[in-house]
PDB file of C-alpha atoms in Angstrom:
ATOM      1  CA  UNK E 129     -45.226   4.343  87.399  1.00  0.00           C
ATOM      2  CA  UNK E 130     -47.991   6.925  88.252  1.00  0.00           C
ATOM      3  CA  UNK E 131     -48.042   5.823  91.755  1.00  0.00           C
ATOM      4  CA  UNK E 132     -44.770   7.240  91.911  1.00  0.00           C
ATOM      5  CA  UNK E 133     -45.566  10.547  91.309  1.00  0.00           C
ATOM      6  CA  UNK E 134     -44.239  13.841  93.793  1.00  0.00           C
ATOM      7  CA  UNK E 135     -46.042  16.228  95.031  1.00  0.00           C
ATOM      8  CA  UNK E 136     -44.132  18.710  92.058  1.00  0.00           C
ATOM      9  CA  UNK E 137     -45.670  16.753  88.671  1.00  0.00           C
ATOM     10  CA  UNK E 138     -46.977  19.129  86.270  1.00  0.00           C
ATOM     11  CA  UNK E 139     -50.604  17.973  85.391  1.00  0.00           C
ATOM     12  CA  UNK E 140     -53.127  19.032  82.866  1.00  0.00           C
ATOM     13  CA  UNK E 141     -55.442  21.223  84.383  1.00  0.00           C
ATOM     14  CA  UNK E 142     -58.763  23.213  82.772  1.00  0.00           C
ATOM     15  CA  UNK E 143     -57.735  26.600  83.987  1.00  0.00           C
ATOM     16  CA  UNK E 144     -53.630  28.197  83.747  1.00  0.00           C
ATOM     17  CA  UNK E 145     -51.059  29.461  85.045  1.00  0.00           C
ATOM     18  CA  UNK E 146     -48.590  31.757  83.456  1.00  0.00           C
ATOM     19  CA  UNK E 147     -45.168  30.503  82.790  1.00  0.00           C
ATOM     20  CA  UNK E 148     -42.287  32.681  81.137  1.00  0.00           C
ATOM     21  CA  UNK E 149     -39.302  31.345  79.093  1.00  0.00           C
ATOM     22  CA  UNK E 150     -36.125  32.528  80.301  1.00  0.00           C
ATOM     23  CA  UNK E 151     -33.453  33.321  77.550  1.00  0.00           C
ATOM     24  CA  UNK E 152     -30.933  31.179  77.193  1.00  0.00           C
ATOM     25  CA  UNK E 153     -29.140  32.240  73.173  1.00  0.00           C
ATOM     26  CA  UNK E 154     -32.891  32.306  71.458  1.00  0.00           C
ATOM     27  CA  UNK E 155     -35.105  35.632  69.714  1.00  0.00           C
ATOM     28  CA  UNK E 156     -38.521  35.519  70.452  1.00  0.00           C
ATOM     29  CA  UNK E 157     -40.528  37.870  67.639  1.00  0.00           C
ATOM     30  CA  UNK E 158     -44.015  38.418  66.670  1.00  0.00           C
ATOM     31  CA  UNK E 159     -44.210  35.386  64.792  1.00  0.00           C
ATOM     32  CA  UNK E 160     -42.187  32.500  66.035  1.00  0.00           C
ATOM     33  CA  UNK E 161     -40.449  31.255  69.372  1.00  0.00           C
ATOM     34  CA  UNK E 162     -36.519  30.383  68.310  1.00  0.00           C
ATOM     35  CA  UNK E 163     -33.822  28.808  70.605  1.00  0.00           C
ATOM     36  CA  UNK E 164     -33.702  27.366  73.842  1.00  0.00           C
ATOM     37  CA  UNK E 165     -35.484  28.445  77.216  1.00  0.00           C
ATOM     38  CA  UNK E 166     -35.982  27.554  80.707  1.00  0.00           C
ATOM     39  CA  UNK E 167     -39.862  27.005  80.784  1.00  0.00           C
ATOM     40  CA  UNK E 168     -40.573  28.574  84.333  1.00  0.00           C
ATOM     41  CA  UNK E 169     -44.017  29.283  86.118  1.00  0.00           C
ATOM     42  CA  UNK E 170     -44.187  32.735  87.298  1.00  0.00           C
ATOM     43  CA  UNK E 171     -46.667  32.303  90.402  1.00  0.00           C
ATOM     44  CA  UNK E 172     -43.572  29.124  91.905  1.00  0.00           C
ATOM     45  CA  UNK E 173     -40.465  30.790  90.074  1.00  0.00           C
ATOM     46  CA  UNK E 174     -39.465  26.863  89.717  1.00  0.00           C
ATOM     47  CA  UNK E 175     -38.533  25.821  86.156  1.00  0.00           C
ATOM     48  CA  UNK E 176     -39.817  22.529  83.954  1.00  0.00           C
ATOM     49  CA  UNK E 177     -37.585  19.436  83.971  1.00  0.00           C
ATOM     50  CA  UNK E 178     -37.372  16.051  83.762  1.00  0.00           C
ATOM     51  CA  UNK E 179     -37.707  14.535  87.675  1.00  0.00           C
ATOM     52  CA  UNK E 180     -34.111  12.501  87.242  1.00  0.00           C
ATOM     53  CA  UNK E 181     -32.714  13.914  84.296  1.00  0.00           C
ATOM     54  CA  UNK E 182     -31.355  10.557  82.522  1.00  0.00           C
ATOM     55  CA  UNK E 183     -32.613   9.403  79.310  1.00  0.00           C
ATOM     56  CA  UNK E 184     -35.170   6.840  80.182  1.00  0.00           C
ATOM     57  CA  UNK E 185     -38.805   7.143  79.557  1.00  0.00           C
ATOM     58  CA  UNK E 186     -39.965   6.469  82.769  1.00  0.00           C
ATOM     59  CA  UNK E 187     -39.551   9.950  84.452  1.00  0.00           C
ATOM     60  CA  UNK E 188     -41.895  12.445  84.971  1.00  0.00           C
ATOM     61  CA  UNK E 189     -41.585  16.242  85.101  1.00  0.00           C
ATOM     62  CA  UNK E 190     -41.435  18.300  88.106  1.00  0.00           C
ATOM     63  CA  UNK E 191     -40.794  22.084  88.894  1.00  0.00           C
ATOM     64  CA  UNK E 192     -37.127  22.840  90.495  1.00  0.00           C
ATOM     65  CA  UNK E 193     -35.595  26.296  91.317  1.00  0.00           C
ATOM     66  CA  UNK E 194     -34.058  27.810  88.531  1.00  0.00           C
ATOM     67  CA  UNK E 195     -30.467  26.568  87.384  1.00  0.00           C
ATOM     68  CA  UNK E 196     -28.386  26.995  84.022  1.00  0.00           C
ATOM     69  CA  UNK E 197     -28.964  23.516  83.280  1.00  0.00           C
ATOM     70  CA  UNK E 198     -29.193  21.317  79.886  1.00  0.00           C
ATOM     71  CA  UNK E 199     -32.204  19.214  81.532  1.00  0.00           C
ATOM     72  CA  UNK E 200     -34.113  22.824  82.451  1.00  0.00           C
ATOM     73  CA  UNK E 201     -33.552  23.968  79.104  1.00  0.00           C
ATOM     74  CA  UNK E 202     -35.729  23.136  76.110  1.00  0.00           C
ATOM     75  CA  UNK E 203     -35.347  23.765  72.051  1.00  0.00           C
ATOM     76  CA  UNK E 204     -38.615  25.401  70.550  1.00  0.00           C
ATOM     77  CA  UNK E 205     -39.443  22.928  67.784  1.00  0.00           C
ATOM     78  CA  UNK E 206     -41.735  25.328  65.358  1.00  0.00           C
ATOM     79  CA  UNK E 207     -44.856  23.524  63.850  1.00  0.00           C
ATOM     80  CA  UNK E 208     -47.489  26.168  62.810  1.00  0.00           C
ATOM     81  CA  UNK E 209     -48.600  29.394  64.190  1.00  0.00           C
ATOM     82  CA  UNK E 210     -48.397  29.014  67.900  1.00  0.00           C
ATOM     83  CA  UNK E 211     -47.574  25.263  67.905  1.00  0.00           C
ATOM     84  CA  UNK E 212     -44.033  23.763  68.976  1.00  0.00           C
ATOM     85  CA  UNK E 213     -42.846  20.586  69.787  1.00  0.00           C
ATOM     86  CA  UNK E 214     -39.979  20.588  72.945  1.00  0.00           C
ATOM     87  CA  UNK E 215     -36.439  19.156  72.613  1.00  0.00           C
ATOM     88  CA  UNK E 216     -34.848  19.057  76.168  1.00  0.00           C
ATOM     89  CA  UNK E 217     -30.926  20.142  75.785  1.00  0.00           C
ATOM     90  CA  UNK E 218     -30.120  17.165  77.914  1.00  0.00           C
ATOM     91  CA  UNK E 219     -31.692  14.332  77.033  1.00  0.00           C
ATOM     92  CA  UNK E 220     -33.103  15.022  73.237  1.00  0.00           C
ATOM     93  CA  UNK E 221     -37.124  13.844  74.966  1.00  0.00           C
ATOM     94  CA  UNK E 222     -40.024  15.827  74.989  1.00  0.00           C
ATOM     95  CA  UNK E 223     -42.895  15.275  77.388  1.00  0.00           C
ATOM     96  CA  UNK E 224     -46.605  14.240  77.047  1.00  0.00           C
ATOM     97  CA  UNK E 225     -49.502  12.277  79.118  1.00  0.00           C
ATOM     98  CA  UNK E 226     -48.589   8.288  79.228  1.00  0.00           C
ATOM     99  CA  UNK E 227     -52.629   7.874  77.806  1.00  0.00           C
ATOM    100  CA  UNK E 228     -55.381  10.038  76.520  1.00  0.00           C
ATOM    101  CA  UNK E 229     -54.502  13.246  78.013  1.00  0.00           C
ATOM    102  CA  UNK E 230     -57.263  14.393  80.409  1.00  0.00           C
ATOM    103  CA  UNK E 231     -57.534  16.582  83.096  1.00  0.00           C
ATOM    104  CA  UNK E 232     -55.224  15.702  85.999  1.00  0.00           C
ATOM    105  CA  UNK E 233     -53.172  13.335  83.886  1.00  0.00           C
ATOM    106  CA  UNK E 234     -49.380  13.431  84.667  1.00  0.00           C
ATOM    107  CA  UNK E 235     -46.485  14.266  81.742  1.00  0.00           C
ATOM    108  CA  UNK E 236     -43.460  12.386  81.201  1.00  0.00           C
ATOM    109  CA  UNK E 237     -40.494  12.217  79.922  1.00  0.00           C
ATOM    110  CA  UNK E 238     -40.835  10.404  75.944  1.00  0.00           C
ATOM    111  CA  UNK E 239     -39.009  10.218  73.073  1.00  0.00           C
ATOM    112  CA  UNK E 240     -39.618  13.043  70.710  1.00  0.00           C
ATOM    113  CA  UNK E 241     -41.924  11.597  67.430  1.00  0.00           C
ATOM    114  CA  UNK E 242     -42.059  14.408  64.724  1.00  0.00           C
ATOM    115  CA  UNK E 243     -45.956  15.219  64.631  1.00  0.00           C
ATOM    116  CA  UNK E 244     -47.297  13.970  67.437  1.00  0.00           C
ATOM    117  CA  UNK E 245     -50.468  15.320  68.116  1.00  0.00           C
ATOM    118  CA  UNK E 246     -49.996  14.714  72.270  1.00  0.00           C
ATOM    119  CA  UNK E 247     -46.703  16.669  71.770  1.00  0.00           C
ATOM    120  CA  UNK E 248     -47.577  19.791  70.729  1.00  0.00           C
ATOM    121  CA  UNK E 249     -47.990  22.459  72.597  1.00  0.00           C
ATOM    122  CA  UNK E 250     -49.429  25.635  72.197  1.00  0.00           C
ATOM    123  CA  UNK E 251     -47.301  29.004  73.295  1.00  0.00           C
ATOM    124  CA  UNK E 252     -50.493  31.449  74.040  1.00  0.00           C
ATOM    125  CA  UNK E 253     -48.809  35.005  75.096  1.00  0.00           C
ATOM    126  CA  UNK E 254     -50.075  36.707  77.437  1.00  0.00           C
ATOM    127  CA  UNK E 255     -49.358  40.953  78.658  1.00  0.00           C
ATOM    128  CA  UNK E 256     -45.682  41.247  80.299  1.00  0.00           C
ATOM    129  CA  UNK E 257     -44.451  38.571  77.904  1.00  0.00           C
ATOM    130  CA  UNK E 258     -45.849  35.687  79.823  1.00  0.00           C
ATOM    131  CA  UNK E 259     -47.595  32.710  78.411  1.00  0.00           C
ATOM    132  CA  UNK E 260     -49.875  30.302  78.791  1.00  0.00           C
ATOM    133  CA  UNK E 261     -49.280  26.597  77.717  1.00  0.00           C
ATOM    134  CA  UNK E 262     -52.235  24.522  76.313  1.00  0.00           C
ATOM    135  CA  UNK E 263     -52.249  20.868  74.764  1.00  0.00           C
ATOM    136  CA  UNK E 264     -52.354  21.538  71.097  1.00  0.00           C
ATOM    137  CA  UNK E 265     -56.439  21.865  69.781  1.00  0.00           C
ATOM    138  CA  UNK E 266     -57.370  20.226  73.283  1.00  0.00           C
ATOM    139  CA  UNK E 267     -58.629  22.591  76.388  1.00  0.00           C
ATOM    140  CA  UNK E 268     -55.850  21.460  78.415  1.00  0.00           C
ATOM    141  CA  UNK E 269     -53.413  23.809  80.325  1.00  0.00           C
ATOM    142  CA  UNK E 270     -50.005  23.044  81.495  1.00  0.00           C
ATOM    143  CA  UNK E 271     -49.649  23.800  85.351  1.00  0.00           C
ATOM    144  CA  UNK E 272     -47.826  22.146  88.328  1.00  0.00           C
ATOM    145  CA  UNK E 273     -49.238  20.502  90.959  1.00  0.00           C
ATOM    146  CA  UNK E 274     -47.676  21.791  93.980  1.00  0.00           C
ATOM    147  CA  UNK E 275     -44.835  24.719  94.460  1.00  0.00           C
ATOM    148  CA  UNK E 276     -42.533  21.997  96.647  1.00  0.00           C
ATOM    149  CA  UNK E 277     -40.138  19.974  94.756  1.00  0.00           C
TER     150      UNK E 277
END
């Protein structure tokens, strides 16, 4: 399945980009994240989603321009302070590494398993309302690999 991978995966990298959530019905305040939100890197303007938005396991995530979509649109799953777990609108799967998540390692598309550690992700904010994404208690930042899709 890696071998398949486009130019437009989102990896794990050591260093960030920004992404901003897009309002779609949710209130962010100081505290928590609540609703749903198209996850969208600011430096691409492309938003996260499943590559083939079906409910298999065997897709991976790519950036794509911005639509009012289900499969671009993601339900902030609060754990602890930061910490969520994300429910995609379309297909009720979250995303992780296939393995041990390490730098350059690809997400997919997985079923969604309440408290699992390579699952949570950490919402850092950033000035202008912008975050940065990082593997929960890892190093690891969410980024794309490429601006094409």
């Amino acid at each position: 399945m890696e071998a398949n991978r486009t130019k437009s995966d989102l990896r794990f990298i050591k260093t960030y980009l920004l992404f901003v959530l897009i309002l779609s019905a949710a209130r962010i305040n100081a505290q928590t994240i609540k609703g749903t939100f198209a996850i969208q890197n600011i430096e691409s303007k492309k938003d996260l989603r499943p590559k083939d938005p079906r409910y298999s396991d065997s897709i991976n995530l790519v950036s794509y321009k911005h639509n009012n979509w289900k499969c671009e649109t993601w339900d902030f799953i609060h754990l602890e302070a930061d910490a969520y777990q994300l429910k995609n609108l379309y297909s009720g799967k979250t995303f992780q590494a296939l393995v041990n998540p390490e730098e350059g390692s690809a997400l997919w598309h997985r079923d969604l398993v309440a408290g699992q550690k390579n699952q949570s992700w950490e919402f850092l904010k950033q000035a202008y309302g912008y975050y940065i994404i990082r593997l929960k208690d890892t190093e690891l930042y969410l980024t794309i690999s490429s601006s094409k899709t």
